[in-house]
XYZ file of C-alpha atoms in Angstrom:
495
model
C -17.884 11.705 0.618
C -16.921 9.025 2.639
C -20.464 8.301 3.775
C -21.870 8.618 0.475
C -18.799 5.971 -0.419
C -20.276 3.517 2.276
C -24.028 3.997 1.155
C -23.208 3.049 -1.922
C -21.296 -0.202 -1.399
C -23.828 -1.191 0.988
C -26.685 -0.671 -2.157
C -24.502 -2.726 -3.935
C -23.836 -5.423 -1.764
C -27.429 -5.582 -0.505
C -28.696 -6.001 -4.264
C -26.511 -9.253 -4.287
C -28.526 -10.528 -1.473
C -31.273 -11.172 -3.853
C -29.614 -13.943 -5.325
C -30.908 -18.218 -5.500
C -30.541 -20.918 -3.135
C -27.760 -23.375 -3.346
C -27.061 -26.040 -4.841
C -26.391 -29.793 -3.372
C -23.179 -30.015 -2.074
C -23.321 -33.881 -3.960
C -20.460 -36.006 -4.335
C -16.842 -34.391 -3.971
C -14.148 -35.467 -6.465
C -11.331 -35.528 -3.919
C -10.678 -39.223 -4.702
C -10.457 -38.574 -8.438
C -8.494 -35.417 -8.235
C -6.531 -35.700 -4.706
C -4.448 -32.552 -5.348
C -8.261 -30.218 -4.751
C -8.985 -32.285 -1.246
C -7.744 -29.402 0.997
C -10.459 -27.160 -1.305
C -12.899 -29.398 0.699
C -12.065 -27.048 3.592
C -13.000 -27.957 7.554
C -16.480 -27.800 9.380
C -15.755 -24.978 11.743
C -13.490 -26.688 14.041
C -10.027 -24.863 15.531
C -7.056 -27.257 15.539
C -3.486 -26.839 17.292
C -0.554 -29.285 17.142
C 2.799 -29.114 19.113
C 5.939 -30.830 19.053
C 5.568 -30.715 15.606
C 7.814 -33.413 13.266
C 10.673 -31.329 11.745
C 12.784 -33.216 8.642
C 16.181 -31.821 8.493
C 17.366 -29.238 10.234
C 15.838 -25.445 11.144
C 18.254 -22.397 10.204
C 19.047 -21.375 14.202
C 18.867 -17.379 13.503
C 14.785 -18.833 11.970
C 12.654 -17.667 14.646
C 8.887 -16.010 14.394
C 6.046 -16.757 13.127
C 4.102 -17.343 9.945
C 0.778 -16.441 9.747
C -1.341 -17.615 6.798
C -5.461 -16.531 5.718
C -7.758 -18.646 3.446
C -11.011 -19.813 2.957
C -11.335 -23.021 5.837
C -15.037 -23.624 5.641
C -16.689 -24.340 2.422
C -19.942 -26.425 3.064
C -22.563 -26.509 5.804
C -25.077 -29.491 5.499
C -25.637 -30.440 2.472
C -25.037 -27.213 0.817
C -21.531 -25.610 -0.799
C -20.021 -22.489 -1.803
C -19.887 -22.172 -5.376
C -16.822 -20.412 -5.601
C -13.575 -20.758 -3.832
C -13.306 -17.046 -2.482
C -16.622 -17.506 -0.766
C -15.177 -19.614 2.242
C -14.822 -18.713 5.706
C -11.656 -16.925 6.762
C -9.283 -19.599 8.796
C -5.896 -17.761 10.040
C -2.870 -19.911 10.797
C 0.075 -19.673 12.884
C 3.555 -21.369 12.491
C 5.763 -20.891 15.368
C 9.349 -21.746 14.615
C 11.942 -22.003 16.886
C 15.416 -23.008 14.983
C 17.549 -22.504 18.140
C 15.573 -25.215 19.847
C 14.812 -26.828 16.780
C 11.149 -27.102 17.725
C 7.553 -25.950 15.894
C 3.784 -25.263 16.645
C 0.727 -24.991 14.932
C -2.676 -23.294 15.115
C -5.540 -22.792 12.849
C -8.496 -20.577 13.923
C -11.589 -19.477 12.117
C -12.307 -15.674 12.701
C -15.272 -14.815 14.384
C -17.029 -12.121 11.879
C -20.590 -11.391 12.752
C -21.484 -13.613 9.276
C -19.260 -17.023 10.980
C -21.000 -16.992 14.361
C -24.324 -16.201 12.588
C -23.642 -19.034 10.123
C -22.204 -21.520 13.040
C -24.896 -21.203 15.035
C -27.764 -21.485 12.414
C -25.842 -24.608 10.610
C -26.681 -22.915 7.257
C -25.458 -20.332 5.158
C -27.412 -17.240 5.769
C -25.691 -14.762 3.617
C -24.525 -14.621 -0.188
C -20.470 -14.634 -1.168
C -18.986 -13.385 -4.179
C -19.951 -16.404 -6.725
C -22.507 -17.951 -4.632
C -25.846 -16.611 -4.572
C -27.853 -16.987 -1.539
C -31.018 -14.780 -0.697
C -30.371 -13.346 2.601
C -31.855 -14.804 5.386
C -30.844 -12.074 8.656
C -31.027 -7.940 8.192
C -28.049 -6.558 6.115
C -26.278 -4.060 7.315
C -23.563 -3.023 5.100
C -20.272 -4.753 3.565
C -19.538 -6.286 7.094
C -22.138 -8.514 7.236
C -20.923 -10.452 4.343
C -17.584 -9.936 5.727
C -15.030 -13.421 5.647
C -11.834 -12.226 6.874
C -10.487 -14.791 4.091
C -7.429 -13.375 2.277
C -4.750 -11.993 4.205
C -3.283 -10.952 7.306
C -1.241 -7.908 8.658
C 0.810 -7.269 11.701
C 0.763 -4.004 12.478
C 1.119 -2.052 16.179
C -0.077 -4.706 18.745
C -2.947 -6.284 16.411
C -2.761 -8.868 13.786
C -5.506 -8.177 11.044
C -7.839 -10.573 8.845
C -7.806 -8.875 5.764
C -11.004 -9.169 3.188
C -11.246 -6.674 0.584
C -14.856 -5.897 0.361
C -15.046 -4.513 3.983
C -13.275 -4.224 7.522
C -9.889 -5.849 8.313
C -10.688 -8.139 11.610
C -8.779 -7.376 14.557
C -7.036 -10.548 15.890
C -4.554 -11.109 19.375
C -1.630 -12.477 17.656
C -0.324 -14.836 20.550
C -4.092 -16.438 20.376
C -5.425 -15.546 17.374
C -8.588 -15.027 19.492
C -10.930 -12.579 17.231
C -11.676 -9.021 18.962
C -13.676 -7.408 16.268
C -13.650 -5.307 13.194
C -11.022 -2.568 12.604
C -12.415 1.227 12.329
C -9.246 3.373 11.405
C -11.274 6.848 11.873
C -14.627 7.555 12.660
C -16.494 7.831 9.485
C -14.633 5.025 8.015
C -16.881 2.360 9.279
C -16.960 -0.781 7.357
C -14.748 1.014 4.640
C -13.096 -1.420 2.213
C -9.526 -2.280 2.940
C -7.988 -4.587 0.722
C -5.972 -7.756 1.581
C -2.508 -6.110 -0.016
C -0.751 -3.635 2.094
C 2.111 -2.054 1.243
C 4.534 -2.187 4.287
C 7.717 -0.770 3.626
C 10.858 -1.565 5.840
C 10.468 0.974 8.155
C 6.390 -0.599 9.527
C 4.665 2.253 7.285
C 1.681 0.910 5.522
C -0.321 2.016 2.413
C -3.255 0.359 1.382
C -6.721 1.246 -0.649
C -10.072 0.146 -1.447
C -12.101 -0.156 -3.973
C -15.745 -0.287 -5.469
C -16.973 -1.130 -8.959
C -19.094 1.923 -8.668
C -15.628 3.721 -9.800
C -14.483 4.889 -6.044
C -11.185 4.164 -4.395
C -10.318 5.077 -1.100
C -6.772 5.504 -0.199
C -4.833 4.698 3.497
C -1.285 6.167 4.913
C -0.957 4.067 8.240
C 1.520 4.167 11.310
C 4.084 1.893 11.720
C 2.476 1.505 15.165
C -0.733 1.206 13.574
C -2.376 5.151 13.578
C -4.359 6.411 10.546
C -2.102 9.395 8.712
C -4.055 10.015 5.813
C -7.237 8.884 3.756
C -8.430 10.116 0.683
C -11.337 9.065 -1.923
C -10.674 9.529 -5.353
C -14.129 9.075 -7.857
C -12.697 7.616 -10.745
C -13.940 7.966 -14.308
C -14.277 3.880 -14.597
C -14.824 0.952 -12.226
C -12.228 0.107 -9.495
C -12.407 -3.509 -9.129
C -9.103 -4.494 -7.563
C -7.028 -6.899 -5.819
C -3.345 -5.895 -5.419
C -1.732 -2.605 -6.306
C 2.285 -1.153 -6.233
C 3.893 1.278 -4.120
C 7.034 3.144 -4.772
C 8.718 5.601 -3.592
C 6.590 8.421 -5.059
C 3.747 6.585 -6.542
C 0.789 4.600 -5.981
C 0.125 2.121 -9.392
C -2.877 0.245 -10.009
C -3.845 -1.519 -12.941
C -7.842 -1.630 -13.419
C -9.226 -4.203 -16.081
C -11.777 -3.971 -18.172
C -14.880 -5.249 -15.598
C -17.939 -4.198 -15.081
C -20.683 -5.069 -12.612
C -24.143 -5.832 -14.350
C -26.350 -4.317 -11.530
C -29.855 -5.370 -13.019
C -28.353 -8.964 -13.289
C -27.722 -8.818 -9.962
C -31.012 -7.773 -8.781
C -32.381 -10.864 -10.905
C -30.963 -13.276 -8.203
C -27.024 -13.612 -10.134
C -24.171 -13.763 -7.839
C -21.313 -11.072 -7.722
C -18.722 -13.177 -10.176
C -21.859 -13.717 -12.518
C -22.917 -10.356 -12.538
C -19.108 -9.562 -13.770
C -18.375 -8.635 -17.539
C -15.132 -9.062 -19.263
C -14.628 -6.585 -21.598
C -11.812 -8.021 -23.843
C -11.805 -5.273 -26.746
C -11.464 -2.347 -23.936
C -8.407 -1.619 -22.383
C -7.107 -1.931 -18.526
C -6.099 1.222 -17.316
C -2.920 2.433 -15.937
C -3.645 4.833 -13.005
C -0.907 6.582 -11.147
C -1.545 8.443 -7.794
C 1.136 11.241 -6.306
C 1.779 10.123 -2.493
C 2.482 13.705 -1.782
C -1.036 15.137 -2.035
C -2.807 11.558 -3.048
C -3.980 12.936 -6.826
C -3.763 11.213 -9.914
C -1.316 11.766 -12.012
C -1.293 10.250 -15.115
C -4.150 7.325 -16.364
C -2.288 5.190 -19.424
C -3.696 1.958 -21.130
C -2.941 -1.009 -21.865
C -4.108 -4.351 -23.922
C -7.265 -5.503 -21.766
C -5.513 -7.635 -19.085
C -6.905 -9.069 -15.700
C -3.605 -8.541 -12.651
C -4.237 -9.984 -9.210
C -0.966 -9.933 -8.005
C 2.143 -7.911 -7.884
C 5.809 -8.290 -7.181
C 7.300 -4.569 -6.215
C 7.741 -1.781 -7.635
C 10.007 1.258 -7.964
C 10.510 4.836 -9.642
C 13.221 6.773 -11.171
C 11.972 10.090 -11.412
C 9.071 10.148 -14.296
C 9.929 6.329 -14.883
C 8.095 3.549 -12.900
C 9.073 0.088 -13.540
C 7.231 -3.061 -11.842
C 6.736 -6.329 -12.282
C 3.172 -8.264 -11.837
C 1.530 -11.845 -12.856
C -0.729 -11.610 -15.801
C -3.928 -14.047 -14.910
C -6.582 -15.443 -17.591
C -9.585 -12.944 -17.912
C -11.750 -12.911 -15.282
C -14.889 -14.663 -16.926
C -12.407 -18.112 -17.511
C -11.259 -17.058 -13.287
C -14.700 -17.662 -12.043
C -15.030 -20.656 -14.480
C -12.191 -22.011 -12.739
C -12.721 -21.371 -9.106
C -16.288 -22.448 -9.337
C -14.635 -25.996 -10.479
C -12.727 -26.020 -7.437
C -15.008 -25.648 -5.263
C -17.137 -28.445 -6.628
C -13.808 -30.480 -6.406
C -13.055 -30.921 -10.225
C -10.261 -29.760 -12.164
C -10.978 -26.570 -14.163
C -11.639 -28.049 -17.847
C -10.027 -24.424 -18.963
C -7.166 -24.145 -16.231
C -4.834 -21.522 -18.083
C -1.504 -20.844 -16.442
C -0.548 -17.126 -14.812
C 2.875 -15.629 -16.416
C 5.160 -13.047 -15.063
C 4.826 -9.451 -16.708
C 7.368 -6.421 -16.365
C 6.313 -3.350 -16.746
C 8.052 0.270 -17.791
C 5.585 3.654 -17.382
C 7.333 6.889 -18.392
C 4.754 9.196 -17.147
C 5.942 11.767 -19.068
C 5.570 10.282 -22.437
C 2.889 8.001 -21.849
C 4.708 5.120 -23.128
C 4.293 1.874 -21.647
C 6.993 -0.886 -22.394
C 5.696 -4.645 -21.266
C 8.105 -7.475 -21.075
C 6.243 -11.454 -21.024
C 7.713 -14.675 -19.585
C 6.098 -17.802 -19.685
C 6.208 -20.107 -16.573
C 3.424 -20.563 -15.069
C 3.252 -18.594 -11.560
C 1.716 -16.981 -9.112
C 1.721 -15.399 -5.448
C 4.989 -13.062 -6.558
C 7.182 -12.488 -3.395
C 9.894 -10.456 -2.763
C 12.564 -9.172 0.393
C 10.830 -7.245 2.655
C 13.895 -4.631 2.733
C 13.562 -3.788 -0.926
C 9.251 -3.425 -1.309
C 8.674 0.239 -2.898
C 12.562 0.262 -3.357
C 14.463 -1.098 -6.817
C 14.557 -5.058 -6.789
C 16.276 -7.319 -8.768
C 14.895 -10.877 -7.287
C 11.016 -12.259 -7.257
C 9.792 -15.411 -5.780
C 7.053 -17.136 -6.737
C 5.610 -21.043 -6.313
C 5.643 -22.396 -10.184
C 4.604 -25.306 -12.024
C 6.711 -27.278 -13.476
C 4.348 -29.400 -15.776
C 0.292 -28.150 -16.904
C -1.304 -31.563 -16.918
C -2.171 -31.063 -13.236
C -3.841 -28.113 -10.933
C -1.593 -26.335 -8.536
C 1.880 -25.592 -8.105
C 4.680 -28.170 -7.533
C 7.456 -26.059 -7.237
C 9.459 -23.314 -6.248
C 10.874 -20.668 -8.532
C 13.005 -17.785 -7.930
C 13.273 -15.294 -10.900
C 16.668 -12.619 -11.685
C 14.769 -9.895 -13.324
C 18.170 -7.896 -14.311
C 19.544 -11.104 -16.050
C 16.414 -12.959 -17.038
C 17.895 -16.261 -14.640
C 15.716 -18.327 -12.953
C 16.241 -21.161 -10.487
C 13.634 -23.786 -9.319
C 13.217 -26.962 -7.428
C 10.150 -29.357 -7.951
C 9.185 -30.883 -5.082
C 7.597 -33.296 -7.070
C 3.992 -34.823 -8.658
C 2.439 -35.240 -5.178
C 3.070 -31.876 -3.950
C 0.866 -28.784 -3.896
C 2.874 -25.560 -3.199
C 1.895 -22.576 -1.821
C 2.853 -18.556 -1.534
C 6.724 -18.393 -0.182
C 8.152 -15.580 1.741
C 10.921 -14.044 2.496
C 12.858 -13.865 5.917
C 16.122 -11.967 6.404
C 18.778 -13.593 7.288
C 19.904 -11.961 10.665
C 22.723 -9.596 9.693
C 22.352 -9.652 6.444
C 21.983 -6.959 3.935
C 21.649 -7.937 0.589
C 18.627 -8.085 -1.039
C 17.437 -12.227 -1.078
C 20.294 -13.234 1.877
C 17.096 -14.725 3.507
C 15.292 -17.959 3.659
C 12.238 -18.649 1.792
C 9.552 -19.910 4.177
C 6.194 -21.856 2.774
C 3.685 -24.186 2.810
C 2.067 -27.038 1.386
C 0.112 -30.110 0.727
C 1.630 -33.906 0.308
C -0.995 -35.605 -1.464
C -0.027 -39.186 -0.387
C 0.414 -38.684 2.915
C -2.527 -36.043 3.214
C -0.794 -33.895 5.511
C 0.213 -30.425 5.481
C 3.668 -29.010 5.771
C 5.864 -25.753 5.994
C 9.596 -25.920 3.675
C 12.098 -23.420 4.620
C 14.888 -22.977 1.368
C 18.063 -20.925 1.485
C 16.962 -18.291 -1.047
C 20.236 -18.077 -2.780
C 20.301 -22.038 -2.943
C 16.744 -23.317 -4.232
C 18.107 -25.866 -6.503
C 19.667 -27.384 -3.498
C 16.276 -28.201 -2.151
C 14.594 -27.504 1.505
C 16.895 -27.427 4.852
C 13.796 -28.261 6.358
C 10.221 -29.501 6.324
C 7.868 -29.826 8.654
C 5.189 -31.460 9.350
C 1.704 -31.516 10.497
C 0.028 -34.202 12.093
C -3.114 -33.225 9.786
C -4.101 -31.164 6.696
C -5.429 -27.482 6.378
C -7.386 -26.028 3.973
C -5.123 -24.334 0.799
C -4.835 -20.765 2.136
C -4.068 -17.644 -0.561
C -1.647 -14.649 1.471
C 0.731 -14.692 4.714
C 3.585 -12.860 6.461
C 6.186 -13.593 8.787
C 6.884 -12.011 12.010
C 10.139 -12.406 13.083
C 11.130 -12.365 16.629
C 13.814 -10.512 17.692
């Protein structure tokens, strides 16, 4: 089954090979709309800094390392990606130090077979999700479009590029030198591994992948990195997805109404093109039993597109969960595709916060809706797949701009929040949280993230006491350039 699996998705992602040559990369708006420059991504280039300028003062018990993925190259020549996701994977690393008070920085592209291809043609070769390219070099399955672009995990000795279409990339994490494409079994070759992991406290991972052609493999990894399980489940619908939850008995995902038009595809559309919305159908509910890795129970819900989650947690035949509800997907690839010509999306409709009650053995499904506009939930490490009370998320605190400005922390027991603006010229990105050392209760950490200053056009990293965000940052620092605007990171702490 698992061959079959990868067959398939390399039909698939061979028929959107087929697509049309790009279009002029033109004139980019950064001028007009400053807050997309870092969009604009770099031309290939690695970059280090050290020494780096800290404002304020480092927490001393801070010490690790923040790794961050994103798109970093967007245009070669004088052509562009159409769509933000399509960019090169570029993986970060901020050392802190806050006994010495001192920071580093490095930025590396990963190598994937599609970069060095790319690099050394000076052209794009291959298509991306919402760009569509006819292929110019032999296809070979989902790895040869792979980016590495969306996330990384530390797990055993590696550090992984995650993409969710293919392989995780295996990266040293002291160099961030690239050292090839993960295989967690044989057989499981260029299997899709999606960019959200589950890691629970303990190092034990859980992750899936997925395929509009309605399969969805499942993973049960090692703390020290070893396979345990895998399982593919054929589902009765498409399983396009991003993000799922984890709890302590249960595997959730939340599958929206999408389909892939295959035809449309074959007639030279990208991927995101070739993608239907189905507003009047529903997005369905599916739970999976960890103990034998079968589904349980599928529910629906109101047609609703989820990239992200916050945590998740059972009580017997009761799952609750909380999640950020994004603007269907058609108005999504709208939007990206305006950011990666460098213009603010003409329909740019804010992400809310969603909370979520499944009793599996009714069926019912009680949904709870907030308003601020959000995304990238967070929450302490100790608690994921364990009850939580506290999410984190970067927040806007005004809709007449793109991007986040501020930092939000949300009490779901009590319905508080707390949030601190950093202000207009500001771009804020996903913020994590990092135990304090000794501590035990669930948000005594700091809240580590980073971000953009549009007037000085240089990148930075804030670190907030997580039970003091109206108080502001303890620290900022700063580097000596700008990156590219990344979308998922972790922190390794040293110890």
């Amino acid at each position: 089954m698992d061959q079959a699996f990868a067959l398939q998705r390399r039909r698939l992602m061979q028929a959107g090979g087929l697509g049309l040559a790009l279009a002029p990369f033109g004139a980019y708006a950064a001028a007009r709309v400053p807050e997309l420059a870092p969009i604009l991504g770099w031309s290939g280039q690695d970059r280090s800094a050290d020494a780096l300028q800290i404002e304020g003062r480092l927490p001393k018990d801070l010490r690790g390392t923040l790794y961050r993925n994103g798109p970093g190259l967007m245009a070669r020549g004088d052509q562009r990606y159409q769509h933000w996701f399509d960019g090169d994977g570029l993986v970060q690393a901020w050392r802190i130090d806050g006994e010495r008070q001192r920071a580093s920085h490095a930025a590396r592209f990963v190598q994937t077979d599609k970069f060095k291809a790319e690099q050394a043609a000076g052209r794009f070769l291959l298509p991306g999700l919402g760009t569509a390219i006819k292929a110019q070099i032999p296809v070979r399955g989902p790895d040869s479009f792979n980016t590495a672009n969306t996330s990384v995990l530390r797990v055993g000795d590696e550090l992984l590029a995650l993409w969710e279409g293919g392989s995780a990339y295996r990266l040293d994490p002291h160099t961030l030198q690239t050292l090839g494409p993960k295989t967690w079994a044989p057989g499981l070759e260029a299997m899709p591994f999606s960019a959200h992991p589950k890691q629970d406290a303990e190092g034990r991972v859980w992750n899936f992948g997925s395929s509009p052609v309605g399969k969805l493999v499942l993973y049960e990894i090692s703390a020290q990195g070893a396979l345990l399980r895998h399982k593919v489940l054929d589902l009765p619908m498409p399983a396009m997805l991003h993000d799922f939850i984890v709890t302590e008995r249960y595997l959730v995902f939340l599958l929206p109404p999408l389909t892939l038009d295959l035809q449309r595809l074959r007639d030279g559309a990208s991927m995101a093109a070739a993608m239907d919305w189905r507003a009047a159908e529903a997005t369905r509910v599916l739970v999976v039993r960890k103990s034998d890795l079968s589904v349980r129970r599928i529910l629906e819900l109101p047609a609703a597109m989820v990239f992200h989650f916050g945590n998740g947690w059972d009580e017997g035949e009761v799952i609750r969960l909380d999640y950020v509800q994004a603007p269907p997907m058609d108005k999504l690839n709208q939007e990206f595709g305006d950011l990666a010509r460098g213009e603010r999306p003409a329909d740019d409709r804010p992400s809310t916060p969603r909370l979520l009650r499944i009793d599996l053995t009714s069926g019912r499904l009680d949904q709870q809706s907030r308003d601020e506009s959000v995304e990238f939930p967070t929450v302490d490490p100790r608690v994921v797949m364990q009850r939580h009370r506290l999410v984190h998320y970067p927040c806007s605190s005004s809709l007449d701009r793109w991007g986040f400005d501020a930092v939000m922390r949300l009490d779901l027991d009590s319905g508080k929040r707390e949030r601190f603006s950093l202000g207009p010229d500001c771009v804020v990105e996903e913020q994590l949280l990092v135990p304090k050392s000794g501590s035990r209760r669930e948000g005594e950490a700091w809240l580590v993230g980073s971000g953009y200053d549009l007037r000085r056009k240089q990148s930075f990293l804030t670190v907030f006491d997580a039970e003091a965000i109206t108080a502001g940052p303890l620290a900022r620092v700063w580097l000596p350039y700008w990156v590219p605007y990344g979308f998922h990171g972790r922190f390794v702490a040293e110890v």
